[in-house]
PDB file of C-alpha atoms in Angstrom:
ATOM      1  CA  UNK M 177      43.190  38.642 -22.077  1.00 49.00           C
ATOM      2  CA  UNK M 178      43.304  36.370 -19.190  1.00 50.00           C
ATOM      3  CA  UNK M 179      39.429  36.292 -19.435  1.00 52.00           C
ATOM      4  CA  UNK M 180      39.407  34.842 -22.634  1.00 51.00           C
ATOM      5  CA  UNK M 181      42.305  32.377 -21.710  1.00 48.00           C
ATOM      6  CA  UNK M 182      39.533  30.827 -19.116  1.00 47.00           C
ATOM      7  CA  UNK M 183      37.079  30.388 -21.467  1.00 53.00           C
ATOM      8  CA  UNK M 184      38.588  28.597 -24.207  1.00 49.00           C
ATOM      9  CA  UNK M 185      40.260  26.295 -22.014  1.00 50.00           C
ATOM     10  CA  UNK M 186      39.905  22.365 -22.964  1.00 61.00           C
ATOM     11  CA  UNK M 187      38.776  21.825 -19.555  1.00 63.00           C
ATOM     12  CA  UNK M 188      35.106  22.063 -18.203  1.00 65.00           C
ATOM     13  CA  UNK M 189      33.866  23.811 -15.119  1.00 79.00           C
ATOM     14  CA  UNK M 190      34.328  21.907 -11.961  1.00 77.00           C
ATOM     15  CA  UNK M 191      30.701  21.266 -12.005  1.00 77.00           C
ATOM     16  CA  UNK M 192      30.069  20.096 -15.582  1.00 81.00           C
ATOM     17  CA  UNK M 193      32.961  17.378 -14.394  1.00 84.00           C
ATOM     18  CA  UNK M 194      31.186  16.902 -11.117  1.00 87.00           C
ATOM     19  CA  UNK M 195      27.653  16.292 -12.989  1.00 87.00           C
ATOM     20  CA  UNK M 196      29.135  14.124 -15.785  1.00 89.00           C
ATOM     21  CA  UNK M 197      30.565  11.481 -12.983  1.00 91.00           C
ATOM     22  CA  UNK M 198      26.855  11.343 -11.024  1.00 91.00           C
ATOM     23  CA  UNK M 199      25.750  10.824 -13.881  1.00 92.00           C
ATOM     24  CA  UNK M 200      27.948   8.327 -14.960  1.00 94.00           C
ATOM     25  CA  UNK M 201      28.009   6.468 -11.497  1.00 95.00           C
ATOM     26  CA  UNK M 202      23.682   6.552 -11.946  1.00 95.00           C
ATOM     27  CA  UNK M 203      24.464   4.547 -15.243  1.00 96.00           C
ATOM     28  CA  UNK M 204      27.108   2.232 -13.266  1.00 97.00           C
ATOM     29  CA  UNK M 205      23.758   1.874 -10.562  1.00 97.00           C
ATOM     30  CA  UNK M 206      21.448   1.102 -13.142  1.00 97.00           C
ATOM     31  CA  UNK M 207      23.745  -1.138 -15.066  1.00 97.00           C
ATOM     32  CA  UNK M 208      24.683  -3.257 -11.681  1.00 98.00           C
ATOM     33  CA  UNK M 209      21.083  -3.407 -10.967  1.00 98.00           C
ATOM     34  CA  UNK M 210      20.092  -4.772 -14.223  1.00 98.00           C
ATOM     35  CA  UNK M 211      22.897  -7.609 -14.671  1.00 98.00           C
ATOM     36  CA  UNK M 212      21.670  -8.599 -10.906  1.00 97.00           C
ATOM     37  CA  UNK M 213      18.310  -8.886 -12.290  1.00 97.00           C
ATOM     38  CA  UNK M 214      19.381 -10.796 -15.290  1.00 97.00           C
ATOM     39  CA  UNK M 215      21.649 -13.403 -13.754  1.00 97.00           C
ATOM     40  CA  UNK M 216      19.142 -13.857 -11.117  1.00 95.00           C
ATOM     41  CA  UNK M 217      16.558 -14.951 -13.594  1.00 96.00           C
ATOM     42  CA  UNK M 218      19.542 -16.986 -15.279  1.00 97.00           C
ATOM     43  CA  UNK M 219      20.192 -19.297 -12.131  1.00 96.00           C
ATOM     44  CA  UNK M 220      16.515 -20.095 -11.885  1.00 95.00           C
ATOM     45  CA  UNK M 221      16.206 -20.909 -15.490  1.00 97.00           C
ATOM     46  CA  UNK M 222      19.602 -22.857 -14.542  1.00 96.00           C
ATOM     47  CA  UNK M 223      18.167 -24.587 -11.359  1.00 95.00           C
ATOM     48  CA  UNK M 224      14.969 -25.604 -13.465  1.00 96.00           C
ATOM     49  CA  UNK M 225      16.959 -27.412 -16.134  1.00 96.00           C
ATOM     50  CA  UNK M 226      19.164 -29.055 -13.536  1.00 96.00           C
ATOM     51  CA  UNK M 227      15.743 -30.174 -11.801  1.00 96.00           C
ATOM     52  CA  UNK M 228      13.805 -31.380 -15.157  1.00 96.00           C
ATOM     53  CA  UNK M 229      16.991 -33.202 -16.298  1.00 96.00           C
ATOM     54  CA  UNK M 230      17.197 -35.531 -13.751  1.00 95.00           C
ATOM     55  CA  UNK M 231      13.279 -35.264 -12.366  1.00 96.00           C
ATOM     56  CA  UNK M 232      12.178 -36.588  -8.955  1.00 95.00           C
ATOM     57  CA  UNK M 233       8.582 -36.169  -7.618  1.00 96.00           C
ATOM     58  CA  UNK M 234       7.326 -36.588  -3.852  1.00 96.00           C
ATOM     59  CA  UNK M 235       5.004 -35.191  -1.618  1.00 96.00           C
ATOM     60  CA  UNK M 236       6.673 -32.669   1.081  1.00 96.00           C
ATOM     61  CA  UNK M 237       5.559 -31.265   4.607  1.00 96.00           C
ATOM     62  CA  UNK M 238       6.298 -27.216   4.453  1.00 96.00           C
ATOM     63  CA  UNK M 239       8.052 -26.946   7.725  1.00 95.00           C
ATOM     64  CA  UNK M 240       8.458 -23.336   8.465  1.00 94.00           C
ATOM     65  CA  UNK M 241       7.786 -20.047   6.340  1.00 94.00           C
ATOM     66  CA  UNK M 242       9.870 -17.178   6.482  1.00 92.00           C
ATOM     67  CA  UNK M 243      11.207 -13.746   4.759  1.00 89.00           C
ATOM     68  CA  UNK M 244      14.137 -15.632   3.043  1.00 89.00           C
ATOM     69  CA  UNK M 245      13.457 -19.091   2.998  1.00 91.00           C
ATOM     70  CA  UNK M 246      10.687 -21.728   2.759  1.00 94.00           C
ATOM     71  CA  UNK M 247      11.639 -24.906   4.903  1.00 96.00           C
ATOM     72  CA  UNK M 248      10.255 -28.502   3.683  1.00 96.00           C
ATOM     73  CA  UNK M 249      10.643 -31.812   4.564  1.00 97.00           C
ATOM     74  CA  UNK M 250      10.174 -34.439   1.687  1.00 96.00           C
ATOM     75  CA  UNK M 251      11.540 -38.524   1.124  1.00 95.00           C
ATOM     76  CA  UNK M 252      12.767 -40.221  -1.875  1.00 93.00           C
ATOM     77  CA  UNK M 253      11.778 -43.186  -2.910  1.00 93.00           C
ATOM     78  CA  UNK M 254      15.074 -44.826  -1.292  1.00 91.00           C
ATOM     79  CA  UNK M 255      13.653 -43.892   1.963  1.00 92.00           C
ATOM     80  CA  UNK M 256      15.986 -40.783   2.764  1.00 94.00           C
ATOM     81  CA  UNK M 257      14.121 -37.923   3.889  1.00 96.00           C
ATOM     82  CA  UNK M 258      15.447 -34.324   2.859  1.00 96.00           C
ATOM     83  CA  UNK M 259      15.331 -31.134   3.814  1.00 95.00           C
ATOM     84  CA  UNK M 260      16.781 -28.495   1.873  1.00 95.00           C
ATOM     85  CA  UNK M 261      18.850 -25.990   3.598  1.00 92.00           C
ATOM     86  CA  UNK M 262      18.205 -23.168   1.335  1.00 92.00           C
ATOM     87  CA  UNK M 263      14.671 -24.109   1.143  1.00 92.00           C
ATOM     88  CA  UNK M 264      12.652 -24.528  -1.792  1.00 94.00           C
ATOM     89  CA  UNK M 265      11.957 -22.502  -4.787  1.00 92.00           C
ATOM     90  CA  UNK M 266       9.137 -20.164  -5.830  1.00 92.00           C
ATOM     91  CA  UNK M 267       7.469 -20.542  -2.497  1.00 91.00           C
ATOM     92  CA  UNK M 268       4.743 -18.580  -2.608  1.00 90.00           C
ATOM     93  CA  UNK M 269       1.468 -18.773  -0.994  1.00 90.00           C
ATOM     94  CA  UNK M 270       2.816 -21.879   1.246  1.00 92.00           C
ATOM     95  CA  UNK M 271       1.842 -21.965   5.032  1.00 93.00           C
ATOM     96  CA  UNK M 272       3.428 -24.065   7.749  1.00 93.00           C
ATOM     97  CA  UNK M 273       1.969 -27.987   8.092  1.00 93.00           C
ATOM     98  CA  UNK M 274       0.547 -27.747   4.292  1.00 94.00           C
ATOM     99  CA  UNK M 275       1.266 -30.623   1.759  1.00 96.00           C
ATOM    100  CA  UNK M 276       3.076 -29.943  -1.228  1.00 96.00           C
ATOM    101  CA  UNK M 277       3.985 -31.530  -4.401  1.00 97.00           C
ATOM    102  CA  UNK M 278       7.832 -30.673  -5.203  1.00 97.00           C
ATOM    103  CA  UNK M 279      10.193 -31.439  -7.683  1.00 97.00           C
ATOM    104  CA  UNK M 280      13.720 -31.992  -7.368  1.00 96.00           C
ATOM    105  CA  UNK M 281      16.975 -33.037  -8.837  1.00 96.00           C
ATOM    106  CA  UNK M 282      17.447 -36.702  -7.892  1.00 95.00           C
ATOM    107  CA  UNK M 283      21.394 -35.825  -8.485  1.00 94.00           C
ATOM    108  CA  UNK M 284      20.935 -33.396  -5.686  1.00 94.00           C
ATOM    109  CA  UNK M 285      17.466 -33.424  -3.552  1.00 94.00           C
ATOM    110  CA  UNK M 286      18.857 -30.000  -2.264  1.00 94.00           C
ATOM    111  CA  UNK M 287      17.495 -28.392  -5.081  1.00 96.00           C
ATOM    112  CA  UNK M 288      13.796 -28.688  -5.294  1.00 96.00           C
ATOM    113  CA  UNK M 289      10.732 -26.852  -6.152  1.00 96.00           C
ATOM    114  CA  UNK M 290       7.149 -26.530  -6.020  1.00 96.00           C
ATOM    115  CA  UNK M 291       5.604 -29.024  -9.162  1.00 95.00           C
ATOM    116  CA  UNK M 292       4.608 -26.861 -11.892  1.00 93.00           C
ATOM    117  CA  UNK M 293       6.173 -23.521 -10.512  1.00 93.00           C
ATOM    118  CA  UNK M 294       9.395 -22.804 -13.004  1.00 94.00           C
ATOM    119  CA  UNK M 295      11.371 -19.372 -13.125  1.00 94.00           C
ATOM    120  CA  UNK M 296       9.075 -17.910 -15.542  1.00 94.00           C
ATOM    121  CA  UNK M 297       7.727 -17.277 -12.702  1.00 93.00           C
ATOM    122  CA  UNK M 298      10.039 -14.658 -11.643  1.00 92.00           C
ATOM    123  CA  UNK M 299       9.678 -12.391 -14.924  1.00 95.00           C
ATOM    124  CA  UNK M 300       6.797 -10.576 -14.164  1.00 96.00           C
ATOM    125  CA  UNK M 301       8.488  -8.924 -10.931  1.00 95.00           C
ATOM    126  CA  UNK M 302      12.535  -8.582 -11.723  1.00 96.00           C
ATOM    127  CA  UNK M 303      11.243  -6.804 -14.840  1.00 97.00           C
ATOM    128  CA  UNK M 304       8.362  -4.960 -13.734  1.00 98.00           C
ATOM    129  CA  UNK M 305      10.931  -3.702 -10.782  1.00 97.00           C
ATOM    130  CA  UNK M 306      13.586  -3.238 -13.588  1.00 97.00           C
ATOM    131  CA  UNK M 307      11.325  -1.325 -15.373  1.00 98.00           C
ATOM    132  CA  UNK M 308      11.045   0.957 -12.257  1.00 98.00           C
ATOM    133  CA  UNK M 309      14.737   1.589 -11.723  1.00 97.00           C
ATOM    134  CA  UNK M 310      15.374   3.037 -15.309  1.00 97.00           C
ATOM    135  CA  UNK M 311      11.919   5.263 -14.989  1.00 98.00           C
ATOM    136  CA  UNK M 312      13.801   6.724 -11.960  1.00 97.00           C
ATOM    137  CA  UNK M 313      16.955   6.568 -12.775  1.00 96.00           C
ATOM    138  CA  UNK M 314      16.780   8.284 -16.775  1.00 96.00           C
ATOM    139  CA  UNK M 315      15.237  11.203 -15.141  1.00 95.00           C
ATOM    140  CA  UNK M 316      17.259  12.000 -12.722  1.00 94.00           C
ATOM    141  CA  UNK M 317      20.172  11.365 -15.165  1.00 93.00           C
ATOM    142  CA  UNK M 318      18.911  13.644 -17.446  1.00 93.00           C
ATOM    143  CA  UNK M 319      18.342  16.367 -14.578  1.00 92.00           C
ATOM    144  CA  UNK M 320      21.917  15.974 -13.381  1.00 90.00           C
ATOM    145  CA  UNK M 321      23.466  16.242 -17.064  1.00 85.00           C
ATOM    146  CA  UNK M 322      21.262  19.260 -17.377  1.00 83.00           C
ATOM    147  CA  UNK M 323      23.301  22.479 -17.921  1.00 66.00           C
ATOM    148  CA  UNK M 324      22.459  25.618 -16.081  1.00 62.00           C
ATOM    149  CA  UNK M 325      20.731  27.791 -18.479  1.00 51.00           C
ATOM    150  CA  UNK M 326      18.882  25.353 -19.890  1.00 50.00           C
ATOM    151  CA  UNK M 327      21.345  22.969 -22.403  1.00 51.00           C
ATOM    152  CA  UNK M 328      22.031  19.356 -21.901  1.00 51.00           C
ATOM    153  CA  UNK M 329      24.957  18.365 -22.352  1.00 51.00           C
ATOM    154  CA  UNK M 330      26.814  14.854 -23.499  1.00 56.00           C
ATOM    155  CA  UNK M 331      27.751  11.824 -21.461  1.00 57.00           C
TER     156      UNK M 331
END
């Protein structure tokens, strides 16, 4: 009697419990990842329309190159020279002492990019790496929420 008591009991196995929350906490992962991805692409698309609404062109001096930021030097027309302390967008391929055309937001000369880069851009990678983190992470989902003996179960 007892026996059968245990096994019709509304509650699952400690384990069944314990896979269900990895696997739930994989979704929350994936699900993080993938907004970060998205509003990252957002704020470029952002930072572009900011730029092209109030457009300034010049000719800038790329400073210094590093992992996390691209340093230029560039003047505006009313003779201030800027230098943008985050850098400047979609850097790539720039070397130190090279002359580049940027374009930035007269309303704010902090924000400036390389002319004729925009944040399209940036789809190619976030969603090729996107791409990556669900081929990885729907796997191993599905081998967490795999029952022993061979049955999947529900999330």
């Amino acid at each position: 009697m007892v026996d059968d008591a245990v096994q019709t009991s509304p509650r699952s196995p400690v384990g069944v419990r314990v896979r269900r929350g990895v696997a739930r906490a994989l979704l929350v992962v994936g699900a993080v990842v993938t907004l970060v991805g998205v509003l990252l692409l957002a704020a470029a698309w952002r930072d572009d329309r900011a730029i092209e609404s109030r457009l300034g062109n010049a000719t800038a001096e790329v400073v210094s190159v590093a992992f996390n930021r691209t340093v230029i030097r560039f003047g505006t027309p009313d003779g201030k020279v800027y230098s943008p302390s985050q850098g400047v967008l979609y850097p790539e391929g720039l070397e130190a002492g090279l002359l580049v055309r940027v374009e930035y937001d007269t309303a704010n000369p902090e924000l400036a990019r390389i002319a004729g880069r925009t944040a399209s851009l940036g789809l190619l990678p976030v969603s090729t790496f996107l791409l990556v983190v669900w081929a990885v992470l729907i796997p191993l989902i599905l081998f967490v929420r795999r029952r022993p003996g061979g049955g999947s179960s529900r999330l």
